[in-house]
PDB file of C-alpha atoms and ligand atoms in Angstrom:
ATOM      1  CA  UNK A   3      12.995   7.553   5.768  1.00  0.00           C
ATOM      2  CA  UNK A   4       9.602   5.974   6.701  1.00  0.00           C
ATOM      3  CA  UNK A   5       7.062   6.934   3.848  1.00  0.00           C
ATOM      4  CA  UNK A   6       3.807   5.138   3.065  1.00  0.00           C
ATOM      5  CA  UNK A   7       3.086   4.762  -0.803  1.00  0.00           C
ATOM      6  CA  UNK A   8      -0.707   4.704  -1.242  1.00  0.00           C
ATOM      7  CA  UNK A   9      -3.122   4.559  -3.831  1.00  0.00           C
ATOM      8  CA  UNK A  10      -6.475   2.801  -5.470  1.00  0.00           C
ATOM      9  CA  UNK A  11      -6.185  -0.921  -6.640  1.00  0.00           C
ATOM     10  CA  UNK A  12      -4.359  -0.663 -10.265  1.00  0.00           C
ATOM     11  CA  UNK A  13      -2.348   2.810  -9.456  1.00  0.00           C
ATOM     12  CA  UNK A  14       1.157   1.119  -9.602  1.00  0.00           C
ATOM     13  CA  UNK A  15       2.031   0.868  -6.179  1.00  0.00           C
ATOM     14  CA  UNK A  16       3.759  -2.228  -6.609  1.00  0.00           C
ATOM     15  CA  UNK A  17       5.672  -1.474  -9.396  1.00  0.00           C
ATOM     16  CA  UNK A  18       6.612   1.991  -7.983  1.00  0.00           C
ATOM     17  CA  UNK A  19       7.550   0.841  -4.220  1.00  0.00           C
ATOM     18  CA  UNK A  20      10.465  -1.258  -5.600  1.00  0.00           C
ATOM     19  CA  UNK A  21      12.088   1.942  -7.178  1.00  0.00           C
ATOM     20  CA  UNK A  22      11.772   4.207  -4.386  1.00  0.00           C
ATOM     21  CA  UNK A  23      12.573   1.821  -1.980  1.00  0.00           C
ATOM     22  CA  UNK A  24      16.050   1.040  -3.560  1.00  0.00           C
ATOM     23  CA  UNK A  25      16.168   5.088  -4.103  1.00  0.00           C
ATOM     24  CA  UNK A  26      16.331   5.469  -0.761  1.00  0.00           C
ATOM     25  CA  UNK A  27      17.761   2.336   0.560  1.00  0.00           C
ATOM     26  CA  UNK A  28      15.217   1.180   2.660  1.00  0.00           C
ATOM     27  CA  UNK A  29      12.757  -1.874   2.052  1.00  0.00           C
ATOM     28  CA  UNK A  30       9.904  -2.137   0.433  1.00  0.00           C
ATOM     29  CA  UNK A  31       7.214  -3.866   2.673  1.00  0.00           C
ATOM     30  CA  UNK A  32       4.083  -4.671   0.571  1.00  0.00           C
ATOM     31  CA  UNK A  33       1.076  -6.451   2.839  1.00  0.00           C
ATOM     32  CA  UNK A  34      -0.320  -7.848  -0.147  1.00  0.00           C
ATOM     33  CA  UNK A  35       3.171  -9.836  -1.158  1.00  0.00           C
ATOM     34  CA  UNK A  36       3.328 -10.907   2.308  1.00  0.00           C
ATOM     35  CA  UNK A  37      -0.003 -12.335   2.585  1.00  0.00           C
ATOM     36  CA  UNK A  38       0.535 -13.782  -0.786  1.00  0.00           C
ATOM     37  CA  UNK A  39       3.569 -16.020  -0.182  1.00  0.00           C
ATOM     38  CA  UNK A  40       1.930 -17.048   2.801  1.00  0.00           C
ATOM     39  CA  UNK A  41      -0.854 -18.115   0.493  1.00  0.00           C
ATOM     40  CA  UNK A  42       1.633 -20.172  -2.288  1.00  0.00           C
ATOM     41  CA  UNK A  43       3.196 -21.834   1.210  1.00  0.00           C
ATOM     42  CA  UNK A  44      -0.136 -22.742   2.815  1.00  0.00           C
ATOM     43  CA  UNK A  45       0.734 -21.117   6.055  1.00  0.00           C
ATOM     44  CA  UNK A  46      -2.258 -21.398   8.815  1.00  0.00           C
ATOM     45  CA  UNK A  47      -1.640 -17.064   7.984  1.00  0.00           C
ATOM     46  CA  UNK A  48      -2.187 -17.700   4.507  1.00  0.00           C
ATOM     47  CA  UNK A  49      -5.525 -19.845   4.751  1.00  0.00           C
ATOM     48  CA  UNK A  50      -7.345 -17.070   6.862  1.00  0.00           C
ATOM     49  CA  UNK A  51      -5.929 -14.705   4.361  1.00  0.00           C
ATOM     50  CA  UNK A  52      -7.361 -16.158   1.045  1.00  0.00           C
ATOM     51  CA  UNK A  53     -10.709 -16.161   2.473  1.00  0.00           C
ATOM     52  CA  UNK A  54     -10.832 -12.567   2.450  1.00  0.00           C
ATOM     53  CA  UNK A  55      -8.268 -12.052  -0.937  1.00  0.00           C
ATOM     54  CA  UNK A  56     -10.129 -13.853  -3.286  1.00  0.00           C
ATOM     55  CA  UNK A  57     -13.313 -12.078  -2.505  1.00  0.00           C
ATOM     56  CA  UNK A  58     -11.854  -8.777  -2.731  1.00  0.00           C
ATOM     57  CA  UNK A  59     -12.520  -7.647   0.900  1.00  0.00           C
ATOM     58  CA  UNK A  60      -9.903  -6.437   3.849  1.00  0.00           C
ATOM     59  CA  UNK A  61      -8.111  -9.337   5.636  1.00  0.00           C
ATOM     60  CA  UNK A  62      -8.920  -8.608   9.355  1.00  0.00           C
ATOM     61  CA  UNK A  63      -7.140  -6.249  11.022  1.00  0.00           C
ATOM     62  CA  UNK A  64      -5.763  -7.805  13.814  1.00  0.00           C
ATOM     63  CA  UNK A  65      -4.105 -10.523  11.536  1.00  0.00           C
ATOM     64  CA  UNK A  66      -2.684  -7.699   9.465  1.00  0.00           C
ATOM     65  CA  UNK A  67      -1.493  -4.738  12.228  1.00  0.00           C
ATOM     66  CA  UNK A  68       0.496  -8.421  13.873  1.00  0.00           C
ATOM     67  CA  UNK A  69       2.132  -9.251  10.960  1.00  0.00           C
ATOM     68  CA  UNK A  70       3.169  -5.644  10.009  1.00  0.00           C
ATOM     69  CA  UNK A  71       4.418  -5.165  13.415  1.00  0.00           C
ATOM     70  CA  UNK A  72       6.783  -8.315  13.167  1.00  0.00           C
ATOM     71  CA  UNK A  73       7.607  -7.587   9.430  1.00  0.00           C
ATOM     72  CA  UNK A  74       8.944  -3.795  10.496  1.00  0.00           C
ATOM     73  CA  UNK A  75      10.896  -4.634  13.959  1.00  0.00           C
ATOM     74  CA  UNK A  76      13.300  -6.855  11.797  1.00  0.00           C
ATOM     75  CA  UNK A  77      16.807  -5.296  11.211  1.00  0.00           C
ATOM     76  CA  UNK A  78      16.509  -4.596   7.233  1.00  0.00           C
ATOM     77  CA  UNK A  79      13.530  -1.960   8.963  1.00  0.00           C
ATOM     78  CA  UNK A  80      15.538  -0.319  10.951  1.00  0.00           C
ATOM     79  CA  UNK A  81      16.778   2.445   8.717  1.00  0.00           C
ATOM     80  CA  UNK A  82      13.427   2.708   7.353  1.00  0.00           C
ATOM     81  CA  UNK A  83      10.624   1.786   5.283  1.00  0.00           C
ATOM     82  CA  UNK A  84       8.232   1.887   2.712  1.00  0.00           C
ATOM     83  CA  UNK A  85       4.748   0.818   3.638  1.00  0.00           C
ATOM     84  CA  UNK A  86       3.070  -0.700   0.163  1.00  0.00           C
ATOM     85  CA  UNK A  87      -0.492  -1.704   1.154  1.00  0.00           C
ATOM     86  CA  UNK A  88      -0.538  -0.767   4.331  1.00  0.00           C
ATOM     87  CA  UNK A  89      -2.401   0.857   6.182  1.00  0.00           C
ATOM     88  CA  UNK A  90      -5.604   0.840   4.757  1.00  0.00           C
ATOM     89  CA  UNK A  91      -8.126   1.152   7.407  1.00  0.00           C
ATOM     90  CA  UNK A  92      -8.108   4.337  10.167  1.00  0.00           C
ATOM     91  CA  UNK A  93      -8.349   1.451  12.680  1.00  0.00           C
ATOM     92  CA  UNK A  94      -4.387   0.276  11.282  1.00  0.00           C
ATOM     93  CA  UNK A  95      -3.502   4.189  10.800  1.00  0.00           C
ATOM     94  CA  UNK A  96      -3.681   4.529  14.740  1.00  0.00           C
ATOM     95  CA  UNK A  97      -1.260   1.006  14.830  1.00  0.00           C
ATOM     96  CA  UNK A  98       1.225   2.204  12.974  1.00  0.00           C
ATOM     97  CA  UNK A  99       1.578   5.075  14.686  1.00  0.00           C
ATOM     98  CA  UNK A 100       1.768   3.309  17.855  1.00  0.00           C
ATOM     99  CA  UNK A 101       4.607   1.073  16.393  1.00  0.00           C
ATOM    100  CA  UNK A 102       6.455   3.597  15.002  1.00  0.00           C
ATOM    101  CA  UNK A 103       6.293   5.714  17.947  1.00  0.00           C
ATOM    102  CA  UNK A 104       7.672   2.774  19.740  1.00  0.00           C
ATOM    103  CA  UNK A 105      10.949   2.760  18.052  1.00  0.00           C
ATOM    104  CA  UNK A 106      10.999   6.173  18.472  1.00  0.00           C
ATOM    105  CA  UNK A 107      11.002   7.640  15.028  1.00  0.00           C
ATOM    106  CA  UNK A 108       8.351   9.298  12.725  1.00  0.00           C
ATOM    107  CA  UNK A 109       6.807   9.168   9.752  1.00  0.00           C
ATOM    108  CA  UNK A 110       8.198  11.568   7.470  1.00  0.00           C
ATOM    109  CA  UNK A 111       5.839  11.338   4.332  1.00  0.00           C
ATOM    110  CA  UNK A 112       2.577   9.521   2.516  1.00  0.00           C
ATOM    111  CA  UNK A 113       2.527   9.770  -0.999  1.00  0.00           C
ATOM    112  CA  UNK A 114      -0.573   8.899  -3.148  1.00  0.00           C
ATOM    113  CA  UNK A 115      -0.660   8.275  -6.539  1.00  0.00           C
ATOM    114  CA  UNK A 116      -3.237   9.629  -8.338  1.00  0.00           C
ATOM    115  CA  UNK A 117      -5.067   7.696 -11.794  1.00  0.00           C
ATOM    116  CA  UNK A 118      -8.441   7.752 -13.026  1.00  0.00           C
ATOM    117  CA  UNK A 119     -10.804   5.199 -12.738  1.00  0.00           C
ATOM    118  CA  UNK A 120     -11.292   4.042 -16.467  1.00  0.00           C
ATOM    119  CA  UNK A 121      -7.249   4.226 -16.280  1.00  0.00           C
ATOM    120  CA  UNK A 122      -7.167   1.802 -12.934  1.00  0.00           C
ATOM    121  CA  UNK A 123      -9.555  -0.939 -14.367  1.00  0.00           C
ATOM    122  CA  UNK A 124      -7.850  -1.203 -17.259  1.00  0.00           C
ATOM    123  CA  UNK A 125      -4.436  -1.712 -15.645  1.00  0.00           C
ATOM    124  CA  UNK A 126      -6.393  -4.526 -13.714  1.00  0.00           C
ATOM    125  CA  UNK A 127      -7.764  -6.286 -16.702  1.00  0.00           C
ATOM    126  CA  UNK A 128      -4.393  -6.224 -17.992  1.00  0.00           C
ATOM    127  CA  UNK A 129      -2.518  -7.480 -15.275  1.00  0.00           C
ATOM    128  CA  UNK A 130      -5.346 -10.372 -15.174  1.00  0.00           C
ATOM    129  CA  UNK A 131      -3.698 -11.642 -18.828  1.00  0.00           C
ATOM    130  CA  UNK A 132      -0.084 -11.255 -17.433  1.00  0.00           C
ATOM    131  CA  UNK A 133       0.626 -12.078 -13.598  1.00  0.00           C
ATOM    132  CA  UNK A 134      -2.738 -14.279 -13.254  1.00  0.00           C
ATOM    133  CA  UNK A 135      -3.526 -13.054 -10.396  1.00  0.00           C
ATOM    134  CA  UNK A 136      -6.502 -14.883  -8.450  1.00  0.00           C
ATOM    135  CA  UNK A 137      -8.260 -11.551  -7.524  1.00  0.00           C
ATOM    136  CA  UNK A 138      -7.885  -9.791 -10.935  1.00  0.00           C
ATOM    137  CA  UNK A 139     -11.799 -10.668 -12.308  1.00  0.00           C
ATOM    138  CA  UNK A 140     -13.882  -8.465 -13.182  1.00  0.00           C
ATOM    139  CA  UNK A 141     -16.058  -8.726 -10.017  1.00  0.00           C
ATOM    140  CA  UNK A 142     -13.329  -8.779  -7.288  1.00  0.00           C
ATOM    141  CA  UNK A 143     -11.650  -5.606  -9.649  1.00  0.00           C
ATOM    142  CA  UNK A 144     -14.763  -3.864  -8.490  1.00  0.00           C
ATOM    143  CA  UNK A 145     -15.168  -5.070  -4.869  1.00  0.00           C
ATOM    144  CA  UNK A 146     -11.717  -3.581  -4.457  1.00  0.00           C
ATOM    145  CA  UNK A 147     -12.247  -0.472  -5.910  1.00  0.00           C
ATOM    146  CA  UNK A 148     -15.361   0.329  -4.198  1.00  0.00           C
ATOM    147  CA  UNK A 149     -13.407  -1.171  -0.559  1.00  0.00           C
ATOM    148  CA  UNK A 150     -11.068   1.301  -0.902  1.00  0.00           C
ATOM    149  CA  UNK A 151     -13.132   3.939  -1.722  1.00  0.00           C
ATOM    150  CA  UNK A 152     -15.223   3.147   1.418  1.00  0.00           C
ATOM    151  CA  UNK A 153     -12.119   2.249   3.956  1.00  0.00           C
ATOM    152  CA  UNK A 154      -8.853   3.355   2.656  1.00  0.00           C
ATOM    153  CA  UNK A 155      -9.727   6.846   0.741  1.00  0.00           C
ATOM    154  CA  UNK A 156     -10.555   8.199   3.619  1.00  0.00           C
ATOM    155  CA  UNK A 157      -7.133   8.053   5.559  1.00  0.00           C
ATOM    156  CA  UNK A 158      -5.755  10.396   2.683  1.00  0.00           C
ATOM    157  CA  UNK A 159      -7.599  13.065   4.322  1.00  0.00           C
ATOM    158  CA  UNK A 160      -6.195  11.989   7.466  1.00  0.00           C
ATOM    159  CA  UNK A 161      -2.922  12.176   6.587  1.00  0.00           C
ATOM    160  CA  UNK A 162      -3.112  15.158   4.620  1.00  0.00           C
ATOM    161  CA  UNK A 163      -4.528  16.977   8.364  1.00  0.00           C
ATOM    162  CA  UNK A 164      -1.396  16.078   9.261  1.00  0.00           C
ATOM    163  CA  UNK A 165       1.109  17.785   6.612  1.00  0.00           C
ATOM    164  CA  UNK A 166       2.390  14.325   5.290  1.00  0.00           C
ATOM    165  CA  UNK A 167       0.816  13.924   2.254  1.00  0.00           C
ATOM    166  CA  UNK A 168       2.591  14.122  -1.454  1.00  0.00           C
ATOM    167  CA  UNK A 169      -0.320  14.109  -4.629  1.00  0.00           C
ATOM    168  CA  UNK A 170       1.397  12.173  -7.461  1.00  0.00           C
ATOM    169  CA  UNK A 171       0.129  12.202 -11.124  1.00  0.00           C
ATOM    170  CA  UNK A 172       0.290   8.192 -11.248  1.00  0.00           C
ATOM    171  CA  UNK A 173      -1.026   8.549 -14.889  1.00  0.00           C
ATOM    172  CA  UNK A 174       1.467   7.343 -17.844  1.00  0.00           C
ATOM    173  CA  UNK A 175       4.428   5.679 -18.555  1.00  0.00           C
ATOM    174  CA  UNK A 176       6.300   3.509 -15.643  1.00  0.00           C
ATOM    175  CA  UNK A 177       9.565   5.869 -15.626  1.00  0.00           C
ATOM    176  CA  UNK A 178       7.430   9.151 -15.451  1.00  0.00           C
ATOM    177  CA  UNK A 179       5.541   8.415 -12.895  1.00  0.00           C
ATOM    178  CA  UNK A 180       9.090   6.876 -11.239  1.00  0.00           C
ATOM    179  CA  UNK A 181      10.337  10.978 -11.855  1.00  0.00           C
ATOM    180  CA  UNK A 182       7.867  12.247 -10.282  1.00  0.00           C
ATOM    181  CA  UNK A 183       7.506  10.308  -6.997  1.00  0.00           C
ATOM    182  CA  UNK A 184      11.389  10.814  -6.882  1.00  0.00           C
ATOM    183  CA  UNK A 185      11.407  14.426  -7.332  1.00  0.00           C
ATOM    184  CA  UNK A 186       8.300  15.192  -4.903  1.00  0.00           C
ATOM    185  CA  UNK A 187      10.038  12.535  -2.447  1.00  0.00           C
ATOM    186  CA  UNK A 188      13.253  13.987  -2.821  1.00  0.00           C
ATOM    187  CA  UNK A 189      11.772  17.791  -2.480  1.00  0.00           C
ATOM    188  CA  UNK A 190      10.406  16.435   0.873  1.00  0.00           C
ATOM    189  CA  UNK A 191      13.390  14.456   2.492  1.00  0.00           C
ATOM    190  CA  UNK A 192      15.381  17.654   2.277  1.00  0.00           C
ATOM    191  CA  UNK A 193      12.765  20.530   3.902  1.00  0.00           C
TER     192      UNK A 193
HETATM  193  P1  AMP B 102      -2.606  -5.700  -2.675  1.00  0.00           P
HETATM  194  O1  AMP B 102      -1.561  -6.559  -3.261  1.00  0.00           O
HETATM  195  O2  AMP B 102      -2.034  -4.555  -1.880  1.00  0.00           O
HETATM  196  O3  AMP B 102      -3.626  -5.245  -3.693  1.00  0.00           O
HETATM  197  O4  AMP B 102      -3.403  -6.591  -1.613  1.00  0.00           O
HETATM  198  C1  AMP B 102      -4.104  -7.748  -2.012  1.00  0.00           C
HETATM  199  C2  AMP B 102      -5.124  -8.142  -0.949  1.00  0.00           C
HETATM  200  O5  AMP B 102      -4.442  -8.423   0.297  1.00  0.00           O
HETATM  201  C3  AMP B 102      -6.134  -7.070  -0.593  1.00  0.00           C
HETATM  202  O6  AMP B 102      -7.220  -7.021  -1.509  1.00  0.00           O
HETATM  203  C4  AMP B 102      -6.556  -7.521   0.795  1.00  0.00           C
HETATM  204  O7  AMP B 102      -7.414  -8.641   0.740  1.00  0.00           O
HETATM  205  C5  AMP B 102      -5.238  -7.991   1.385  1.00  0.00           C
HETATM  206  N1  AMP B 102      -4.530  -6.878   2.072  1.00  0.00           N
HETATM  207  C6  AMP B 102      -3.346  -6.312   1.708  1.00  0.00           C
HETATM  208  N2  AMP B 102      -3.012  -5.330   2.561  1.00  0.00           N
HETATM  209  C7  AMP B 102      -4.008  -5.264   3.480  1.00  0.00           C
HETATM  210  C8  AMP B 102      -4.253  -4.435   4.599  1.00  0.00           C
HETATM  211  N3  AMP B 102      -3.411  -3.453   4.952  1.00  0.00           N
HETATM  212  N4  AMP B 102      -5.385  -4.654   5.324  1.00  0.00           N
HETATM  213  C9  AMP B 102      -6.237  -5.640   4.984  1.00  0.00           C
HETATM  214  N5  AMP B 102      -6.088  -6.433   3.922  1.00  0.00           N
HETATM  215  C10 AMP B 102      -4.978  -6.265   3.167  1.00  0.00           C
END
């Protein structure tokens, strides 16, 4: 199984790609995690990284598409992944396809969860109080929001051209929203 979870800032990717992940027994590969222990180790990849984290805007791609491309020719990958994060760009859309077409598989799905905007910012704010995250202010909430309206919203269309794409209600409790990825997911591995 190689599925991409995506979704705006706030929709509960994170929290999501861990369940699904271990539902299918695959790992969960989340760019932003990545980039973020590379931040807490000061890594050379870490200091470019921050640059563009704290202010709410895309690292470049080039830094990303290598580090994905490492992260998903290691063994744990070989089964299959989920992409958390990634891609977000139509530029890293075409990259992943030419790495997964390398190894010779596909990708089988793309689900997006869906969550309205009043909903998403207020997820944000509260995260702010609880993981202290450095780009959970206000201003950087909103950078993000409008970056992925501008770069990543775009690839849903994209994807959805192609026949991969699952809508998920993303709205409510943790474990309902856990149901319904698993039952649209699970609808899909088996057609
Ligand atoms: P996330 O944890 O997915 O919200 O990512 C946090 C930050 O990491 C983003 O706001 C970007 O600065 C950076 N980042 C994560 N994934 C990507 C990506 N695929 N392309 C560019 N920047 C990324």
């Amino acid at each position: 199984m190689r599925l991409i979870l995506m979704g705006p800032p706030g929709a509960g990717k994170g929290t999501q790609a861990t369940f699904v992940a271990d539902h299918f027994g695959i790992p969960a590969i989340s760019t932003g995690d990545i980039f973020r222990a590379n931040v807490s180790q000061g890594t050379p990849l870490g200091v470019e990284a921050k640059r563009y984290m704290d202010a709410g805007e895309y690292v470049p791609d080039e830094v990303t598409n290598s580090m994905v491309r490492n992260r998903i020719a290691e063994p744990d990958a070989e089964p299959g992944f989920l992409l958390d994060g990634y891609p977000r760009t139509v530029a890293q859309v075409h990259e992943l396809d030419a790495m997964i077409e390398a190894t010779g598989h596909r990708l089988d799905v793309v689900a997006v969860l869906t969550v309205n905007s009043e909903e998403l910012v207020q997820r944000l704010l509260q995260r702010a109080l609880t993981d202290g995250r450095a780009d959970d202010t206000e201003d950087v909430i909103r950078r993000r929001q409008e970056v992925y309206l501008e770069q990543t919203a775009p690839l849903i269309d994209v994807y959805r051209e192609r026949g991969l794409l699952v809508e998920v209600d993303g709205m409510g409790e943790v474990g309902e929203v856990t149901g319904r990825l698993f039952a649209a997911l699970d609808q899909r591995s088996q057609s």
